[in-house]
PDB file of C-alpha atoms in Angstrom:
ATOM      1  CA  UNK A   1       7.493 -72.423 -94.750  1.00 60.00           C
ATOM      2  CA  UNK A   2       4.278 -74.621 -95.876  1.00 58.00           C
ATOM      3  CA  UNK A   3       3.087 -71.692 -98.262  1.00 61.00           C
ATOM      4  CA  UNK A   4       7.057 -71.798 -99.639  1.00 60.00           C
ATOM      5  CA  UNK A   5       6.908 -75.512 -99.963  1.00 61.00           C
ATOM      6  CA  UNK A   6       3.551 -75.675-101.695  1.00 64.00           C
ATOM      7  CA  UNK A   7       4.129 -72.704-104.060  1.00 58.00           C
ATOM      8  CA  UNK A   8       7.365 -74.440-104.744  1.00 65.00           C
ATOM      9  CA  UNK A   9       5.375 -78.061-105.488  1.00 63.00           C
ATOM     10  CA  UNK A  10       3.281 -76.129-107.669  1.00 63.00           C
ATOM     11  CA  UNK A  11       5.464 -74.810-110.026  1.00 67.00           C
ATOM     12  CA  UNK A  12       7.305 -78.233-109.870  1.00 66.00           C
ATOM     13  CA  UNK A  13       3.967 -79.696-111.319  1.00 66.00           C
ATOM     14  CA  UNK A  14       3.151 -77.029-113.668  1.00 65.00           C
ATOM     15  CA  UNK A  15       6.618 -77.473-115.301  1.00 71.00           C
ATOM     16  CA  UNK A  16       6.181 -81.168-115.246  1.00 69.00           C
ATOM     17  CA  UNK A  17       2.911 -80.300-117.276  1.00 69.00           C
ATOM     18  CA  UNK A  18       4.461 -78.329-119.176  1.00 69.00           C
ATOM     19  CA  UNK A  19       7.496 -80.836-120.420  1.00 67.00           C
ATOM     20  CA  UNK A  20       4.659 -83.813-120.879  1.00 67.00           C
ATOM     21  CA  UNK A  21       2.191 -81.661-122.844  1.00 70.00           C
ATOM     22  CA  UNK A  22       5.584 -80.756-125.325  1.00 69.00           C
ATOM     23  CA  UNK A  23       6.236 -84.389-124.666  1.00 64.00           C
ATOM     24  CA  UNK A  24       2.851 -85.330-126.554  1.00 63.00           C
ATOM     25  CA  UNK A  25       3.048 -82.879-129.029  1.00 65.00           C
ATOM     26  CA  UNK A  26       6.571 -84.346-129.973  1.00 61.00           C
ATOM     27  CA  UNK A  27       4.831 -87.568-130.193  1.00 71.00           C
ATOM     28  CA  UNK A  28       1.969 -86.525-132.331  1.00 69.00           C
ATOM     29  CA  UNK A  29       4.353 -85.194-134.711  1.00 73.00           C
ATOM     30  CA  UNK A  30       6.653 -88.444-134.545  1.00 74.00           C
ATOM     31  CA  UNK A  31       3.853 -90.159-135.706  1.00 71.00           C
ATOM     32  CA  UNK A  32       2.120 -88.408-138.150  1.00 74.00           C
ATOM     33  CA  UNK A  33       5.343 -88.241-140.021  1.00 71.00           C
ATOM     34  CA  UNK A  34       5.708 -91.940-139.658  1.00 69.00           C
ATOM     35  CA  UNK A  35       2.349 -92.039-140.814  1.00 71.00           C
ATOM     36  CA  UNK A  36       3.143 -89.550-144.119  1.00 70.00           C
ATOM     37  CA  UNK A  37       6.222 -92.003-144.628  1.00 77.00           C
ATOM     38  CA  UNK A  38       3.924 -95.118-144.928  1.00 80.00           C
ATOM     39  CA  UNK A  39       1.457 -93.257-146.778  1.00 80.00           C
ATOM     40  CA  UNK A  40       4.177 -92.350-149.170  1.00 80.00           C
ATOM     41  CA  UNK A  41       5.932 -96.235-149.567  1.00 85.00           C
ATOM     42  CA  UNK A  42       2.065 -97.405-149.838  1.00 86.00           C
ATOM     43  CA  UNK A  43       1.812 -94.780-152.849  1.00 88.00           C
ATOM     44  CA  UNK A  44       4.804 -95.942-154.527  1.00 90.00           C
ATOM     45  CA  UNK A  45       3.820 -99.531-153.838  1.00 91.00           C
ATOM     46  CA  UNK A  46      -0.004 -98.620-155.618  1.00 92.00           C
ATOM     47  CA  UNK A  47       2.235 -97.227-158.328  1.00 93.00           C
ATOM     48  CA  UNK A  48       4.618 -99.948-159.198  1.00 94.00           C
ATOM     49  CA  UNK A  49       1.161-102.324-159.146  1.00 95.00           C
ATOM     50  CA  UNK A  50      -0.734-100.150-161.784  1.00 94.00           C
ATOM     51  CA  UNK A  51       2.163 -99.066-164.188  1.00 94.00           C
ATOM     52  CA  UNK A  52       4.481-102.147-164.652  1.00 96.00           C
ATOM     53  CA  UNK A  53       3.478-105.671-166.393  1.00 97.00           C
ATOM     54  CA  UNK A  54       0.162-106.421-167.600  1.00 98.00           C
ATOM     55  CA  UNK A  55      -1.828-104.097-165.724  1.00 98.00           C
ATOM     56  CA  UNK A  56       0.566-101.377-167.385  1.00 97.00           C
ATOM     57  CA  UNK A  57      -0.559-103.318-170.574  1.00 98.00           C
ATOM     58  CA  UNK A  58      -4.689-103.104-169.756  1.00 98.00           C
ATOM     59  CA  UNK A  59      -3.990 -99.431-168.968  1.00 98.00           C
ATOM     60  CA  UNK A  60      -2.485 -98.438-172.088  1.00 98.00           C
ATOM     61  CA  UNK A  61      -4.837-100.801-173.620  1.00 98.00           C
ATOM     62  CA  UNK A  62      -7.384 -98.730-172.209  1.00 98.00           C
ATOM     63  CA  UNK A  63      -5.690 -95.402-172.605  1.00 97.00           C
ATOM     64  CA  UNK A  64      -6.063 -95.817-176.431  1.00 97.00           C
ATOM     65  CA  UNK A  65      -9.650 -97.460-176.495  1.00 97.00           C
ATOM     66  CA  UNK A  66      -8.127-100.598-177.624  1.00 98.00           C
ATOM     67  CA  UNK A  67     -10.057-104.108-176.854  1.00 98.00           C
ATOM     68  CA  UNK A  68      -9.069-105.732-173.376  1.00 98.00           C
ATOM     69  CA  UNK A  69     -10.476-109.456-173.122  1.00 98.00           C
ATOM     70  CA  UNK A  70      -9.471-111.853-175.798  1.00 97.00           C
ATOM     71  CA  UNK A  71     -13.359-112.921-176.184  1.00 96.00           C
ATOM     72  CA  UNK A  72     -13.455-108.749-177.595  1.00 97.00           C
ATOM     73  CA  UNK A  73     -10.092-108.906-179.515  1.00 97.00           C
ATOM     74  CA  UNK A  74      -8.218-107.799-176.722  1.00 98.00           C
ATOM     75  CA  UNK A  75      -4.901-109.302-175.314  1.00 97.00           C
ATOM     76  CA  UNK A  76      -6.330-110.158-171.962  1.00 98.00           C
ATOM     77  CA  UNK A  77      -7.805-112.929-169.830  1.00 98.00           C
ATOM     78  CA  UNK A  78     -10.326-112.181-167.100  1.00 97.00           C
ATOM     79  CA  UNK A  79      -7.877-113.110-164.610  1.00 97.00           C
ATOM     80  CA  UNK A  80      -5.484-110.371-165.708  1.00 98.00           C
ATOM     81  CA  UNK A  81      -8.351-107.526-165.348  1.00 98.00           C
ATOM     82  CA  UNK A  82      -9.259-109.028-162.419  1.00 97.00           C
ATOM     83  CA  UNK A  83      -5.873-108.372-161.521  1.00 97.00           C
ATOM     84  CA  UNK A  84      -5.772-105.085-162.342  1.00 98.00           C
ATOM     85  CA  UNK A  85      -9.224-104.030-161.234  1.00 98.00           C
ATOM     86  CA  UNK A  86      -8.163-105.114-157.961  1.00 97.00           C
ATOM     87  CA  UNK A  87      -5.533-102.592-157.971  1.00 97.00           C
ATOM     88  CA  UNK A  88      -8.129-100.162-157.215  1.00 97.00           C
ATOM     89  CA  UNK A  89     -10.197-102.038-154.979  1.00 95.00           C
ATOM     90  CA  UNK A  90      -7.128-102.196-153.018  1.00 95.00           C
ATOM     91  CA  UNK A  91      -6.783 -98.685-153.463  1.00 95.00           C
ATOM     92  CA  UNK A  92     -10.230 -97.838-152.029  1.00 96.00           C
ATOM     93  CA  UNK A  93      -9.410-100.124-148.904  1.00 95.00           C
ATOM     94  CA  UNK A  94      -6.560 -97.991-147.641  1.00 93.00           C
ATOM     95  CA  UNK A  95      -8.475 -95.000-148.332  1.00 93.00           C
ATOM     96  CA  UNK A  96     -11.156 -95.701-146.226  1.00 94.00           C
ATOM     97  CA  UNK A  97      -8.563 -96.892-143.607  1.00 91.00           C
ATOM     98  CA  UNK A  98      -7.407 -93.276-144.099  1.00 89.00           C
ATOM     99  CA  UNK A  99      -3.567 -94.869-144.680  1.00 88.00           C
ATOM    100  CA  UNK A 100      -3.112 -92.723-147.953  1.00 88.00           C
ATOM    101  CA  UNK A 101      -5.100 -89.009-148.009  1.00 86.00           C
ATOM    102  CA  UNK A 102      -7.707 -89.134-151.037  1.00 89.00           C
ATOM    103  CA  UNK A 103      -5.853 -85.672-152.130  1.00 89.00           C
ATOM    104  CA  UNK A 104      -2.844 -88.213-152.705  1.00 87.00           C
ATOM    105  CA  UNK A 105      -4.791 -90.498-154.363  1.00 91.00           C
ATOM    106  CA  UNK A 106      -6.567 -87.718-156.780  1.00 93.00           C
ATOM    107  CA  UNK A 107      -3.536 -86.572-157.667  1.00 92.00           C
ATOM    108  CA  UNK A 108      -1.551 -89.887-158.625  1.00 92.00           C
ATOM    109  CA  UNK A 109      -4.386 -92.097-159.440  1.00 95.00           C
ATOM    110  CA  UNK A 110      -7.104 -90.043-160.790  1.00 96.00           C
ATOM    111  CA  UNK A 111      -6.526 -90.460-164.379  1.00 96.00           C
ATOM    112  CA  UNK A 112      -6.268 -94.248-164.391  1.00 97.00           C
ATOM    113  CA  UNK A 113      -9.376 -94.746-162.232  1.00 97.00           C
ATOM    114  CA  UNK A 114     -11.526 -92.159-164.246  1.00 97.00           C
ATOM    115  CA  UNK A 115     -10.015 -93.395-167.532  1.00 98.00           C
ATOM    116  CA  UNK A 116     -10.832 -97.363-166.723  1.00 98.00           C
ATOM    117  CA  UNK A 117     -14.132 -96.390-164.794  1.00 98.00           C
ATOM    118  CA  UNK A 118     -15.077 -94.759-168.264  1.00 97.00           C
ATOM    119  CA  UNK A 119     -14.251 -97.712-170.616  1.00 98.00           C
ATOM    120  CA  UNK A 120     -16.683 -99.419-171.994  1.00 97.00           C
ATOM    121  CA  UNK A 121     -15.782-102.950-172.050  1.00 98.00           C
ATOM    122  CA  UNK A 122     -14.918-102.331-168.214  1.00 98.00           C
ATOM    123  CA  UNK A 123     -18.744-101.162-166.985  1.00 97.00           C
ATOM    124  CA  UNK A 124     -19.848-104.359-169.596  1.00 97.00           C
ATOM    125  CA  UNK A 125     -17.365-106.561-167.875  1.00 97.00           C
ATOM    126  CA  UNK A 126     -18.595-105.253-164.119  1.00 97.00           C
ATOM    127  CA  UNK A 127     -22.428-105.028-164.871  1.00 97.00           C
ATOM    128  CA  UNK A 128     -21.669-108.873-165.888  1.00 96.00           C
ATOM    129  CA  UNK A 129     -19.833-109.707-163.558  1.00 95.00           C
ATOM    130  CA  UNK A 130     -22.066-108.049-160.821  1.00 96.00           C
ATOM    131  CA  UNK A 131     -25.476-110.340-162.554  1.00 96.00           C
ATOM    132  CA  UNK A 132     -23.904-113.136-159.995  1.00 95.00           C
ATOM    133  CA  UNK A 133     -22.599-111.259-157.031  1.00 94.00           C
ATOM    134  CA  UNK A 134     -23.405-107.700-156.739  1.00 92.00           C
ATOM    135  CA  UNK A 135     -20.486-106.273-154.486  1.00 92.00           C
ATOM    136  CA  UNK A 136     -18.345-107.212-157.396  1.00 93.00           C
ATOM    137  CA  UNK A 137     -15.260-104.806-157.001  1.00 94.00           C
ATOM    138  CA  UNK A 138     -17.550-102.112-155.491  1.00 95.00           C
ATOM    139  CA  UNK A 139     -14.626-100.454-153.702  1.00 96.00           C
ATOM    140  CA  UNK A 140     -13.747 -99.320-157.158  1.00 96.00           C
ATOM    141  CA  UNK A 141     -17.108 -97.925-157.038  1.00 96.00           C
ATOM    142  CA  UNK A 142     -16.136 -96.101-153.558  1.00 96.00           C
ATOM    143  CA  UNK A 143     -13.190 -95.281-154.950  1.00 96.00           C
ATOM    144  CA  UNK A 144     -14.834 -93.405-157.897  1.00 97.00           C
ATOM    145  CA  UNK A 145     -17.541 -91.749-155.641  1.00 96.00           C
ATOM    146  CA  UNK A 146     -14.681 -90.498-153.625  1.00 94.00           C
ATOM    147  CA  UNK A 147     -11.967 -89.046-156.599  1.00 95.00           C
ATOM    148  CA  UNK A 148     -15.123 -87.494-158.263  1.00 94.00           C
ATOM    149  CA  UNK A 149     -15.388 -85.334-155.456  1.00 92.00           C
ATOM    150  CA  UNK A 150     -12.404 -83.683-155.773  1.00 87.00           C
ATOM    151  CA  UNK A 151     -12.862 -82.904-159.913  1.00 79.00           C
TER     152      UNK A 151
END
């Protein structure tokens, strides 16, 4: 009867170990589609940021090589491309939090970062910029570094 009653307890636990390991995996799952749904609102969030308003303006500004800062004949204070530049320093931050995929990022992003990290007036404005504080907007730098990878 003890031989019974243990071979009986073990295949009590191994079931049990069974249910909690499909338990986990259920779990795991749960969460990284809850973590693909926040990925996805944070994309669409990015989005509406960069393609609306004035940075919508800088990027079409930029799109057709027109002049950005007023001081250059352009439409735009330094606040406003601060504004936008932060965009993508934002960008980089969630990235390296791994909250949105770089993939993701290449493939809604890619063409605004590459197109503003290209400008001219934009390296002028950041090699400026960085004469006084040399970390200025370097997770658009990181952000670069990292998109390049994937062209």
């Amino acid at each position: 009867i003890f031989g019974l009653a243990s071979l009986i307890g073990l295949t009590f636990a191994a079931t049990q170990a069974g249910v909690a390991i499909k338990n986990l995996q259920l779990s795991q799952k749960t969460l990284e589609q809850i973590k693909n749904t926040e990925s996805a609102n944070m994309m669409f969030t990015f989005e509406n940021k960069l393609y609306t308003g004035t940075n919508n303006a800088i990027f079409l500004a930029i799109d057709s090589n027109q002049p950005l800062l007023a001081e250059n004949g352009g439409n735009f204070t330094s606040t406003q491309l601060n504004n936008y530049l932060g965009v993508f320093n934002a960008l980089e931050d969630v990235r390296e939090e791994n909250l949105i995929d770089t993939m993701l990022l290449y493939d809604d992003f890619d063409d605004a970062t590459m197109k503003t990290w290209n400008n001219k007036e934009i390296q002028t404005y950041l090699k400026t910029m960085r004469k006084s504080d040399s970390e200025y907007f370097g997770g658009f730098d990181k952000l670069v570094d990292a998109l390049k990878k994937y062209n």
